[in-house]
Coordinates of N, CA and C in Angstrom, one line a residue:
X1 N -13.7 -18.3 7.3 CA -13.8 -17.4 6.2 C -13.2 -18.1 5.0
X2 N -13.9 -18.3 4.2 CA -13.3 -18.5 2.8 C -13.2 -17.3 1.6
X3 N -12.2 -17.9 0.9 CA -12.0 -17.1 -0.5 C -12.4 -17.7 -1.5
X4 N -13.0 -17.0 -2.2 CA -13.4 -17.2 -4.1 C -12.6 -17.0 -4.8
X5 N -12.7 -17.2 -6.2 CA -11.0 -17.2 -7.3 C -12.2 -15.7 -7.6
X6 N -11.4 -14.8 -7.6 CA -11.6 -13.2 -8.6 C -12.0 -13.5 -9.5
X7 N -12.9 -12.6 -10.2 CA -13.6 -12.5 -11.3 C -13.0 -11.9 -11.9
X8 N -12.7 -12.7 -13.3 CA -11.6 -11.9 -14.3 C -10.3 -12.6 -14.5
X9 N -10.0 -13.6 -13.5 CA -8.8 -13.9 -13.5 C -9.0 -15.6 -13.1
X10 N -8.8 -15.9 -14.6 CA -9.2 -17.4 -14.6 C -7.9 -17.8 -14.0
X11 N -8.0 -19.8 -13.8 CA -6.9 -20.4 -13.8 C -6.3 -20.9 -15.0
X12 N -5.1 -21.4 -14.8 CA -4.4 -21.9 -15.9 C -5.4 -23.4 -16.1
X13 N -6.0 -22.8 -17.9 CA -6.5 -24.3 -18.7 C -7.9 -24.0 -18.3
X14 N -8.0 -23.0 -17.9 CA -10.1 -22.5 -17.7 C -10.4 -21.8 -18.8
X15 N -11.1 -21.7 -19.2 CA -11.4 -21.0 -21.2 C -12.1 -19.5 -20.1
X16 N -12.1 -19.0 -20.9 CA -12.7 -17.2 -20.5 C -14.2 -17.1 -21.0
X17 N -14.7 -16.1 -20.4 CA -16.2 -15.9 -20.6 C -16.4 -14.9 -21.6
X18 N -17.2 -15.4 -22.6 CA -17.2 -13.8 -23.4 C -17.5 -12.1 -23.4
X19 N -17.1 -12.1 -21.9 CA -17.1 -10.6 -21.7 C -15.8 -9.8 -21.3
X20 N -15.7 -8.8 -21.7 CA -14.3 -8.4 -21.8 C -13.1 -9.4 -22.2
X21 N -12.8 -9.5 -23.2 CA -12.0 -10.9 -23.6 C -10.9 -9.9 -23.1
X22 N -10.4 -9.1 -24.0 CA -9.1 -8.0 -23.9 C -8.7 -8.2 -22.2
X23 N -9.6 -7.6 -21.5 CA -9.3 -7.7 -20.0 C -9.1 -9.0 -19.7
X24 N -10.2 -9.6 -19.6 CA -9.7 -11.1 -19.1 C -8.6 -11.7 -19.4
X25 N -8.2 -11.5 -20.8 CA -6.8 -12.6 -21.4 C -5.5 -11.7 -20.8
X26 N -5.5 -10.3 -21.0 CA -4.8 -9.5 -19.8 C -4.7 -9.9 -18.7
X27 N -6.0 -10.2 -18.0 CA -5.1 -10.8 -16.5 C -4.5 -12.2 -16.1
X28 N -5.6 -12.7 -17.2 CA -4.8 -14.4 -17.2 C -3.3 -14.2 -17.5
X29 N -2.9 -13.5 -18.4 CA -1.8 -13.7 -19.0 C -0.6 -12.8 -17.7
X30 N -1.5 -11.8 -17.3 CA -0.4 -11.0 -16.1 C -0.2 -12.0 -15.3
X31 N -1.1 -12.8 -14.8 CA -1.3 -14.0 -13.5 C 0.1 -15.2 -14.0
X32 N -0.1 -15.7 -15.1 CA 0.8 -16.4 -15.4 C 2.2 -16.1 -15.1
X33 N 2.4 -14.8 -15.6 CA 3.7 -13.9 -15.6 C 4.3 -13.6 -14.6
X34 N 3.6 -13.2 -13.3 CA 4.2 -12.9 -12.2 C 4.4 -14.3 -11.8
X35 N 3.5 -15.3 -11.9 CA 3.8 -16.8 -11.3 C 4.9 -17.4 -11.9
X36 N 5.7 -17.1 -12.7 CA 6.3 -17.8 -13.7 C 6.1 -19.0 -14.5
X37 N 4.7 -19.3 -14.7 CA 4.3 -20.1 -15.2 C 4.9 -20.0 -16.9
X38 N 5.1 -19.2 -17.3 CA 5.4 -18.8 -18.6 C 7.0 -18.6 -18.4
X39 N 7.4 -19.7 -19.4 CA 9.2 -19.3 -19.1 C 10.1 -18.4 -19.5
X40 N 10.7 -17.5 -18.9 CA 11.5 -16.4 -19.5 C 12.2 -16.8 -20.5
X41 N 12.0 -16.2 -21.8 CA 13.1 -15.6 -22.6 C 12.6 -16.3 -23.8
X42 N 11.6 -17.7 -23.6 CA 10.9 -18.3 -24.6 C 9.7 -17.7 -25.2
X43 N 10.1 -17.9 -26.5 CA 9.4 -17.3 -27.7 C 7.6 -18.1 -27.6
X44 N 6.6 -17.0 -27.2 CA 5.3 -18.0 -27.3 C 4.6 -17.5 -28.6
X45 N 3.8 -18.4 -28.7 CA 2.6 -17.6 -29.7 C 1.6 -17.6 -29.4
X46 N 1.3 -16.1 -29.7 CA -0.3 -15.8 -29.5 C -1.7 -16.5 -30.0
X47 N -1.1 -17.3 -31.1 CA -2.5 -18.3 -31.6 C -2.2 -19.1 -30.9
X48 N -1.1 -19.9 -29.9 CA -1.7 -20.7 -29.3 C -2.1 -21.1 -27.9
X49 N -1.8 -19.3 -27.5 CA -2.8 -18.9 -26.2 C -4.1 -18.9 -26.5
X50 N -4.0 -18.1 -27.3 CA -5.8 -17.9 -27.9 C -6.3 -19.3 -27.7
X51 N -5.5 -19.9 -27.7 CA -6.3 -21.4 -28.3 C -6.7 -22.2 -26.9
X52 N -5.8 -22.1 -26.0 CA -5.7 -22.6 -24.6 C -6.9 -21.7 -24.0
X53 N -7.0 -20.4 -24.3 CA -8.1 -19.7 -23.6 C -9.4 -19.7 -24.3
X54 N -9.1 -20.5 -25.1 CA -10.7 -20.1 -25.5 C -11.2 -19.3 -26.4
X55 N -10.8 -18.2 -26.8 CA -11.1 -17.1 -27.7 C -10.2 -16.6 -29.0
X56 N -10.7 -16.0 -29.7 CA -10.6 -15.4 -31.0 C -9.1 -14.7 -30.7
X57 N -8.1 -14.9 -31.4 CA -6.5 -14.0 -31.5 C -6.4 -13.2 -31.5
X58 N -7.8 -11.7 -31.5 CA -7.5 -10.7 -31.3 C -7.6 -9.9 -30.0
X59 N -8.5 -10.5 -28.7 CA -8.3 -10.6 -27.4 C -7.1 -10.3 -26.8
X60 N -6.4 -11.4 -27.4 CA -5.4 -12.2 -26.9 C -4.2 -11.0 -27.4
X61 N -3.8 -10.7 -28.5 CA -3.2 -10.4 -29.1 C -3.0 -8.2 -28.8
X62 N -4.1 -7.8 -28.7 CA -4.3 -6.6 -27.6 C -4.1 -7.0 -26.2
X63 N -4.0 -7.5 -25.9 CA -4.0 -8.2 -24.1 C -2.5 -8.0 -24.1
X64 N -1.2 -8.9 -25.4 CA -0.2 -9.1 -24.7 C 0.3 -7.2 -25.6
X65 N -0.1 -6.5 -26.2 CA 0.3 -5.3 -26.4 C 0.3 -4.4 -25.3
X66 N -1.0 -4.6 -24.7 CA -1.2 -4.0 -23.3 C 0.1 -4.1 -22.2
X67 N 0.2 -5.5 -22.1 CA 1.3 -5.7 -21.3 C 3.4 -5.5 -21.7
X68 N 3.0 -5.5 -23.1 CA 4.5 -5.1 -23.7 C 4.6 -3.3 -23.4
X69 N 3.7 -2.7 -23.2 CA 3.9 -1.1 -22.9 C 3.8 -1.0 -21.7
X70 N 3.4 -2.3 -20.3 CA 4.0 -2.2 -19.0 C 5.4 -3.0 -19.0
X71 N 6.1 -3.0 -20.1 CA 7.1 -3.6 -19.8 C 7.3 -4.8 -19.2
X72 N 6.3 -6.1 -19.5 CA 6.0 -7.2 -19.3 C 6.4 -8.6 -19.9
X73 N 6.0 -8.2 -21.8 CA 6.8 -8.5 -22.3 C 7.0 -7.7 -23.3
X74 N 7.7 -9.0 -24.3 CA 8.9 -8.6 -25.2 C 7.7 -8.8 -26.8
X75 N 7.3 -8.1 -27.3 CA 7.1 -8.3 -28.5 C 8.0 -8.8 -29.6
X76 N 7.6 -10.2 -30.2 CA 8.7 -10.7 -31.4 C 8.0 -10.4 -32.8
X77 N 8.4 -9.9 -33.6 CA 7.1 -9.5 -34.8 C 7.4 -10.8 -35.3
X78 N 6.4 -11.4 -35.8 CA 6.0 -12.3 -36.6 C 6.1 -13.9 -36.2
X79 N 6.2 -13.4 -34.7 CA 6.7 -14.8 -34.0 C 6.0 -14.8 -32.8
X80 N 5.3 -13.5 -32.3 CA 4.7 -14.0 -30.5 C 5.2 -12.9 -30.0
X81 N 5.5 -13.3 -28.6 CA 5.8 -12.5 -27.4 C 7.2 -13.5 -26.3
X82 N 7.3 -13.3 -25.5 CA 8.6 -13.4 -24.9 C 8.4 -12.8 -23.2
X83 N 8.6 -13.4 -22.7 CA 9.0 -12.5 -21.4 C 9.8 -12.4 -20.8
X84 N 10.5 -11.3 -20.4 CA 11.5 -10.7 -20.3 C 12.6 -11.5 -18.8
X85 N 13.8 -12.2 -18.9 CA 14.4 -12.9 -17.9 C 14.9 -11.8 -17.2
X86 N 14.3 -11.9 -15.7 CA 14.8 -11.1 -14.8 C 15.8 -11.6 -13.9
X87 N 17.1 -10.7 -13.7 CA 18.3 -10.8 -12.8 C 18.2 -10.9 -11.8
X88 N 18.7 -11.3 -10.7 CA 18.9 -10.8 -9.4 C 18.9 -9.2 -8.9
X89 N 19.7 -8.8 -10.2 CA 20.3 -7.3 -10.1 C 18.7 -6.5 -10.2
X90 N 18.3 -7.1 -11.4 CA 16.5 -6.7 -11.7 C 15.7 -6.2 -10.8
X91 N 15.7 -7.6 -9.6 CA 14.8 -7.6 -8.7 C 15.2 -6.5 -7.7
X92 N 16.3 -6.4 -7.3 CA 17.0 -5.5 -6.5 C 16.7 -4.2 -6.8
X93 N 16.5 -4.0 -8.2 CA 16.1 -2.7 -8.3 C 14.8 -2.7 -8.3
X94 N 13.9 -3.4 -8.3 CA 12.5 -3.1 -8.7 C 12.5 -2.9 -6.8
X95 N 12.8 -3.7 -6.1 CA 13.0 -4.1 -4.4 C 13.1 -2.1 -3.6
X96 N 14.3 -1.9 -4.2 CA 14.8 -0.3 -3.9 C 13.6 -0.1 -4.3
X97 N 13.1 0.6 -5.2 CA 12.5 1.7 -5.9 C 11.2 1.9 -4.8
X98 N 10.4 0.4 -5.3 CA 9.4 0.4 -3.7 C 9.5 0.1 -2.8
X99 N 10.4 0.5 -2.3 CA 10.9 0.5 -1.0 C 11.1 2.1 -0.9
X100 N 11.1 3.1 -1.4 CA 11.5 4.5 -1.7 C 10.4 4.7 -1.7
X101 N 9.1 4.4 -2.5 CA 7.9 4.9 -2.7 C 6.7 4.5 -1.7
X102 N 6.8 3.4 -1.6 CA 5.6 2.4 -0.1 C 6.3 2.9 0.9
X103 N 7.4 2.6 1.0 CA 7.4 3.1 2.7 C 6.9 4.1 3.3
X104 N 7.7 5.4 2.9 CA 7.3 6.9 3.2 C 5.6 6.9 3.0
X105 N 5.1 6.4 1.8 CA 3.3 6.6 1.9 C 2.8 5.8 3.1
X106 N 3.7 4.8 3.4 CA 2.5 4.3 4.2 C 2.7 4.5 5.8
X107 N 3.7 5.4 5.9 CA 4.1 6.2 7.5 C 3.1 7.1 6.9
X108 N 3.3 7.9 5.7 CA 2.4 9.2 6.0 C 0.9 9.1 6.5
X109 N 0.6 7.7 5.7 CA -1.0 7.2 6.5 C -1.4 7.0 7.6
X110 N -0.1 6.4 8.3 CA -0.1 6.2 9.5 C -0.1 7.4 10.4
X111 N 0.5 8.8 9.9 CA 0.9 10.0 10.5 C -0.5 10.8 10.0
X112 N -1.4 10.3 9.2 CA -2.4 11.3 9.0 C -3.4 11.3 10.3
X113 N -4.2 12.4 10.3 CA -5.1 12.5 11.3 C -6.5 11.7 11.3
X114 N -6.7 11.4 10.1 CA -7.6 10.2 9.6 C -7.5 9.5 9.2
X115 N -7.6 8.2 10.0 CA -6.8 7.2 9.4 C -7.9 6.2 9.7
X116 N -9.1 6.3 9.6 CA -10.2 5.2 9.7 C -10.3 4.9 8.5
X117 N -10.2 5.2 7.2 CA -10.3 4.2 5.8 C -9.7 3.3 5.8
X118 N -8.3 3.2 6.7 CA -7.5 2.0 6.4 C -8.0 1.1 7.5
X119 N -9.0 0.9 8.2 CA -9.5 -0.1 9.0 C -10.1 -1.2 8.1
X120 N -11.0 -0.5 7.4 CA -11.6 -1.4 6.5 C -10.9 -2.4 5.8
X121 N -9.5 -1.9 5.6 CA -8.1 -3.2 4.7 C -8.3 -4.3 6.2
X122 N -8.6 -4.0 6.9 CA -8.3 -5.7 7.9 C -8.9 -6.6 6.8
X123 N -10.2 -6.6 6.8 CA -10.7 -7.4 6.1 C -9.9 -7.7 4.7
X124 N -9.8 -7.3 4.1 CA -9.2 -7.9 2.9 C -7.3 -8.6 3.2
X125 N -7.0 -7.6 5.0 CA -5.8 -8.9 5.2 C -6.3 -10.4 5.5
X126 N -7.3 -10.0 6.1 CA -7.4 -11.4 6.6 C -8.1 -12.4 5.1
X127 N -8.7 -11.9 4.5 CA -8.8 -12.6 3.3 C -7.4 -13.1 2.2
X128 N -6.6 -12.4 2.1 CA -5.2 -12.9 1.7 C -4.9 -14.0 2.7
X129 N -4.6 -13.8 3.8 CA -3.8 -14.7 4.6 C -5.0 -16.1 4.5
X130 N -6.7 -16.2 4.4 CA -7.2 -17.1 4.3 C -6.9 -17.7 2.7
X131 N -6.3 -17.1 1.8 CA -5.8 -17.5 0.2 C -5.0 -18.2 0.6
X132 N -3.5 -17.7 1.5 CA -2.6 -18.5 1.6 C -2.8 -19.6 2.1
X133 N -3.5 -19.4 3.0 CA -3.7 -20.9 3.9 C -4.2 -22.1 3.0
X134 N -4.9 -21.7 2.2 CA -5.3 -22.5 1.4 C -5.0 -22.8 -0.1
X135 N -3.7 -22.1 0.0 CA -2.7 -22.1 -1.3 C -4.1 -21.6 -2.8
X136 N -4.0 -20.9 -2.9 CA -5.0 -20.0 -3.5 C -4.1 -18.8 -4.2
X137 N -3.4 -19.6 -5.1 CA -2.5 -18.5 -5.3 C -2.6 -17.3 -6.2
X138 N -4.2 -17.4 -7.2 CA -4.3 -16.6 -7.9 C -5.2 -15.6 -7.4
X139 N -6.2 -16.0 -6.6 CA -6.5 -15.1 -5.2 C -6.0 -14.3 -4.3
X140 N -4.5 -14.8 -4.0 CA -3.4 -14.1 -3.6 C -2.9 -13.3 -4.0
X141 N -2.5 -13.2 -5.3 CA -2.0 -12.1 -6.0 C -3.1 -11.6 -5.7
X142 N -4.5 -11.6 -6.6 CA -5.4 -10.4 -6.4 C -5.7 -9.4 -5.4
X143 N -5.8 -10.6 -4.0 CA -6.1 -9.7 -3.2 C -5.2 -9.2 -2.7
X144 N -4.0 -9.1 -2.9 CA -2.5 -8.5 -2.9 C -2.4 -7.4 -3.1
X145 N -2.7 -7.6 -4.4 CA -2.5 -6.1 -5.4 C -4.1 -5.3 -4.8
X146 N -5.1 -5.8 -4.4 CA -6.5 -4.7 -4.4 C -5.5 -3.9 -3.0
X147 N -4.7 -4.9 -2.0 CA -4.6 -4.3 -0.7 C -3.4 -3.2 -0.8
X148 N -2.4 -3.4 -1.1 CA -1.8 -2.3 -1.6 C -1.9 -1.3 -2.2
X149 N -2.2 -1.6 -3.1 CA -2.7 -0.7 -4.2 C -3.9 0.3 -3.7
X150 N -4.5 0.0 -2.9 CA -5.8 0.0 -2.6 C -5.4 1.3 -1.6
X151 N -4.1 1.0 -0.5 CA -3.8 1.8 0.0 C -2.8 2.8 0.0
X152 N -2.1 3.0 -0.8 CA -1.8 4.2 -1.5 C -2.6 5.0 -2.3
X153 N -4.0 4.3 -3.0 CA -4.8 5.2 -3.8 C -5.8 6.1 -2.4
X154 N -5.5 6.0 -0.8 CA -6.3 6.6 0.5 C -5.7 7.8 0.1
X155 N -4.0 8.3 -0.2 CA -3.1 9.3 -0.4 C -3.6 10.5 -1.5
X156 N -4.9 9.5 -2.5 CA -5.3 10.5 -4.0 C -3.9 10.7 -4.7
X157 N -2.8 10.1 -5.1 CA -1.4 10.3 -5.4 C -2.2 9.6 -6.9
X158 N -2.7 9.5 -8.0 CA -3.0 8.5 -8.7 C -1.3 7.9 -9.9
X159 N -0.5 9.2 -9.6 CA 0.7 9.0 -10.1 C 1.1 7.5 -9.5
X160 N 1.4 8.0 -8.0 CA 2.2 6.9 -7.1 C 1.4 5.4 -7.2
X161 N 0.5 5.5 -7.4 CA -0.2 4.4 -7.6 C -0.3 3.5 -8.9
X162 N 0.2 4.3 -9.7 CA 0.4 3.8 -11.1 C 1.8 3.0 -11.3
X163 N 3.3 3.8 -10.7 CA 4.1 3.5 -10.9 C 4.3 2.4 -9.8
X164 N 3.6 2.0 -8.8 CA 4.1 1.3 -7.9 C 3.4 -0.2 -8.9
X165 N 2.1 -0.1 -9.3 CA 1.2 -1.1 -10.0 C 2.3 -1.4 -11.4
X166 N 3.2 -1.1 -11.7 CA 3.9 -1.3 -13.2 C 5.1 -1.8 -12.0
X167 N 5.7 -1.5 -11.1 CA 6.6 -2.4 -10.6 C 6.2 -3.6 -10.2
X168 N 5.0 -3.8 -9.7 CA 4.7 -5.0 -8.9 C 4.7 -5.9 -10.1
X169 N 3.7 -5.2 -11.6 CA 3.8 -6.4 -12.9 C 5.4 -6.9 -13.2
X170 N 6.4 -6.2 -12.9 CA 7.9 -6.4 -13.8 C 8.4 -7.2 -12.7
X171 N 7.9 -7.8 -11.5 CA 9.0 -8.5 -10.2 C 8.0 -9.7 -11.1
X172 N 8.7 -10.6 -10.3 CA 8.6 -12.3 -10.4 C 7.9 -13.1 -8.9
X173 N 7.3 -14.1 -9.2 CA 7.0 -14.6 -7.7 C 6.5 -16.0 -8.0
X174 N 7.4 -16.4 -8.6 CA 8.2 -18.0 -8.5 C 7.8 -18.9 -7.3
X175 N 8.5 -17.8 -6.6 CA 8.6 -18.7 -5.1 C 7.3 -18.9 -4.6
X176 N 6.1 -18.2 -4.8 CA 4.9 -18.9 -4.4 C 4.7 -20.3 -4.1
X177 N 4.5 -20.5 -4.9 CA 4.0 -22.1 -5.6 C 4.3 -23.1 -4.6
X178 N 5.9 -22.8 -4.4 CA 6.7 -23.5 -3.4 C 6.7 -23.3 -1.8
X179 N 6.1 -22.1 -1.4 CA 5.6 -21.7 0.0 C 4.2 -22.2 0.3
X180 N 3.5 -22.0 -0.6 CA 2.4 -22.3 -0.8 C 2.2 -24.4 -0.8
X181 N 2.6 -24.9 -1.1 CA 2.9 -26.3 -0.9 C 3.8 -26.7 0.5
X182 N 4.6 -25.9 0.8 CA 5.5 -26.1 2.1 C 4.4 -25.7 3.2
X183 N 3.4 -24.9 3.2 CA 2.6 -23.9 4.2 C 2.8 -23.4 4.6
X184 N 3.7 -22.3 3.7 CA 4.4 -21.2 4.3 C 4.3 -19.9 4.0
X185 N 3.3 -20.1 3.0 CA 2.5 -18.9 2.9 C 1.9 -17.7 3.8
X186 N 1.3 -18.7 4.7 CA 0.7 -17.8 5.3 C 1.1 -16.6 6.3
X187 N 2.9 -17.3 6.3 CA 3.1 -16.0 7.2 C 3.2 -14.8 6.5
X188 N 3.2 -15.0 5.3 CA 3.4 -14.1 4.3 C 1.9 -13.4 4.6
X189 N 0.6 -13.9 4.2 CA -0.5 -13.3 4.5 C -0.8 -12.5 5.7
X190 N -0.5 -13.3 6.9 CA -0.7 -12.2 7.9 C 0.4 -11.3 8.8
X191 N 1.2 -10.8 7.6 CA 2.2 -9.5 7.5 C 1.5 -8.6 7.1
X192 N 0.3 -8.6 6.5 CA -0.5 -7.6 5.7 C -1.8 -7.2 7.2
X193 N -1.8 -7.8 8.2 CA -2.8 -7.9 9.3 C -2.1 -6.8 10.4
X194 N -0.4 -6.8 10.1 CA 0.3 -6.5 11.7 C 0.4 -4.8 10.5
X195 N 0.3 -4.5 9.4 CA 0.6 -3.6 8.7 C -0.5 -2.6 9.1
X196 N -1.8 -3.4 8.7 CA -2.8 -2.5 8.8 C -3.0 -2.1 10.5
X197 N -3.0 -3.0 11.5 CA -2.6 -2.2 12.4 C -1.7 -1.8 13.2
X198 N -0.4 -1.6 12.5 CA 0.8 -0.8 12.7 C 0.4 0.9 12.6
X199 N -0.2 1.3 11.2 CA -0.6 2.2 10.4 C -2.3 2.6 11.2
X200 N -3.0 2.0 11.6 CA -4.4 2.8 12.5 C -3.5 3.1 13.9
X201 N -2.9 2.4 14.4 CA -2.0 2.8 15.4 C -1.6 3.9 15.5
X202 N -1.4 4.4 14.2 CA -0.5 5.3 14.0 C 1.1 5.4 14.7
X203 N 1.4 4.2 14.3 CA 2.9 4.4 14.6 C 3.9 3.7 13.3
X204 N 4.0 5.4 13.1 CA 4.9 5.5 12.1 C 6.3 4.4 11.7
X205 N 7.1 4.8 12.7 CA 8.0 3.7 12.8 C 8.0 2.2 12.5
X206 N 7.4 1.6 13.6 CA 6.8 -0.1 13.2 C 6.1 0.4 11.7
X207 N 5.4 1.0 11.3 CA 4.7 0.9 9.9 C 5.9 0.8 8.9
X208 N 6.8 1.6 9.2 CA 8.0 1.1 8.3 C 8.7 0.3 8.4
X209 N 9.3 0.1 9.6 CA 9.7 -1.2 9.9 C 8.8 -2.4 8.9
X210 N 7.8 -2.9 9.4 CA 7.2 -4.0 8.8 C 7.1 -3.8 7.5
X211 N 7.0 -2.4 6.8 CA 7.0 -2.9 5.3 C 8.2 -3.0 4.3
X212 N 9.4 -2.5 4.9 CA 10.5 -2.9 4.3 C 10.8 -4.7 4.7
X213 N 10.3 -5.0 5.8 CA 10.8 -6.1 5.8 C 9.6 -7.0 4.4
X214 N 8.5 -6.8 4.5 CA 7.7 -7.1 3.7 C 8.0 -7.2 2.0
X215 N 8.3 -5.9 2.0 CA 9.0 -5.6 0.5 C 10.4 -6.5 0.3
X216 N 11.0 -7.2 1.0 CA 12.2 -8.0 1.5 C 11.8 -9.2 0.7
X217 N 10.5 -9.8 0.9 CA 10.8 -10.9 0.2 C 10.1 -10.7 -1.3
X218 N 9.9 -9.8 -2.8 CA 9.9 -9.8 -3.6 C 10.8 -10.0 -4.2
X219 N 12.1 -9.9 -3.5 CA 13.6 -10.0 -4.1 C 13.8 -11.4 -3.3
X220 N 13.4 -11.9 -2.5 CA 14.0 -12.6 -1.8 C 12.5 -14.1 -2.0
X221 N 12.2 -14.9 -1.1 CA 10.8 -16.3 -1.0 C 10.1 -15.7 -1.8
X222 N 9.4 -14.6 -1.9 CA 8.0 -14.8 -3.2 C 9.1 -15.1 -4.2
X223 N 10.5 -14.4 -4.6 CA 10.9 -14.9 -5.8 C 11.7 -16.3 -6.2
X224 N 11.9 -16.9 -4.9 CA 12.3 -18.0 -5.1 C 13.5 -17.8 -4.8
X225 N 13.9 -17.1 -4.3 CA 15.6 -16.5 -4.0 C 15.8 -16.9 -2.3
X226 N 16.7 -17.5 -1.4 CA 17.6 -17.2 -0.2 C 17.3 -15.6 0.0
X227 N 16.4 -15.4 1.6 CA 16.7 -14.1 1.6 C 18.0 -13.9 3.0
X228 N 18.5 -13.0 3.0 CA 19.4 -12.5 3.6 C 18.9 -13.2 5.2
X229 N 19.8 -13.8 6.1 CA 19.5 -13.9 7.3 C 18.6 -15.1 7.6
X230 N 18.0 -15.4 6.6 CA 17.0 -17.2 6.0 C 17.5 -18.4 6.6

């Protein structure tokens, strides 16, 4: 099985298609951010992303507004944008919070009486873990975010799903790059495989189990951090 790069979410130095620029330069620019490709705390400018992507400065320029009201970045007036240097302490909290919110949803899925929608997530684990294998990293995030995300929206919570999607933008995942070159990715990917059938299992327990340890490395290897016990 192979993976395709997502539609919408160019790579770094691919110009954009002239449809939805707003969205497109939005996710290029999210993709960057969680990768750290973009360095914290340095002042960019928006003419000269526009420029790198291909398109007109107003795209671009609503794209990084969009992302200053997820608290992504920093708006400088008359100078660009900025993204915000995250602590240790940062990650730790962003680590708690969903860890409070994913877990408990994803026992309750596991404890519900119908639990055949979440069969259908195999497939999209095993497509992450075929990203990782092949260091496919912007793939990875995607199909990351559709699988999670994907499975808290089975709950109809559209709240919980919102707030969990603005935490996942504000963590960092540095450490990719470098797992992803080591080949070590993939164990990463198929944690998302023992999840989905932890949760058809229906056993609550191991479903939590596995996803706190899971949520373990946003603070810890995706971010480039020593995790405890390593």
């Amino acid at each position: 099985m192979t993976t395709s790069r997502p539609a919408g979410v160019p790579a770094r130095g691919v110009q954009l298609k002239s449809v939805s620029l707003r969205q497109q330069a939005r996710e290029a620019l999210r993709t960057r951010i969680v990768l750290g490709q973009i360095e914290p705390g340095r002042v960019e400018s928006v003419i000269n992303l526009a420029s790198e992507l291909g398109v007109s400065v107003t795209p671009v320029r609503e794209a990084v507004m969009d992302l200053a009201n997820l608290g992504m970045v920093e708006i400088i007036r008359n100078r660009g944008f900025r993204v915000p240097v995250l602590t240790d302490h940062d990650l730790e909290e962003i680590f708690r919070v969903r860890t409070m919110l994913e877990v408990p949803a994803m026992v309750e899925l596991a404890e519900l009486a119908d639990r055949a929608p979440v069969a259908r997530f195999r497939q999209l684990a095993e497509q992450i873990t075929d990203a990782a294998r092949e260091g496919d990293l912007v793939a990875f995030l995607d199909l990351d975010r559709q699988f999670h995300l994907g499975l808290l929206e089975l709950l109809g919570n559209r709240r919980l799903v919102g707030m969990v999607g603005q935490l996942r933008d504000q963590a960092r995942m540095e450490g990719l790059q470098r797992l992803a070159d080591q080949g070590e990715l993939t164990q990463s990917g198929e944690e998302h495989l023992t999840i989905v059938d932890a949760i058809t299992g229906g056993d609550g327990e191991l479903t939590a189990a596995l996803m706190r340890k899971h949520l373990t490395h946003s603070r810890g290897i995706w971010a480039g951090r020593v995790e405890d016990g390593a």
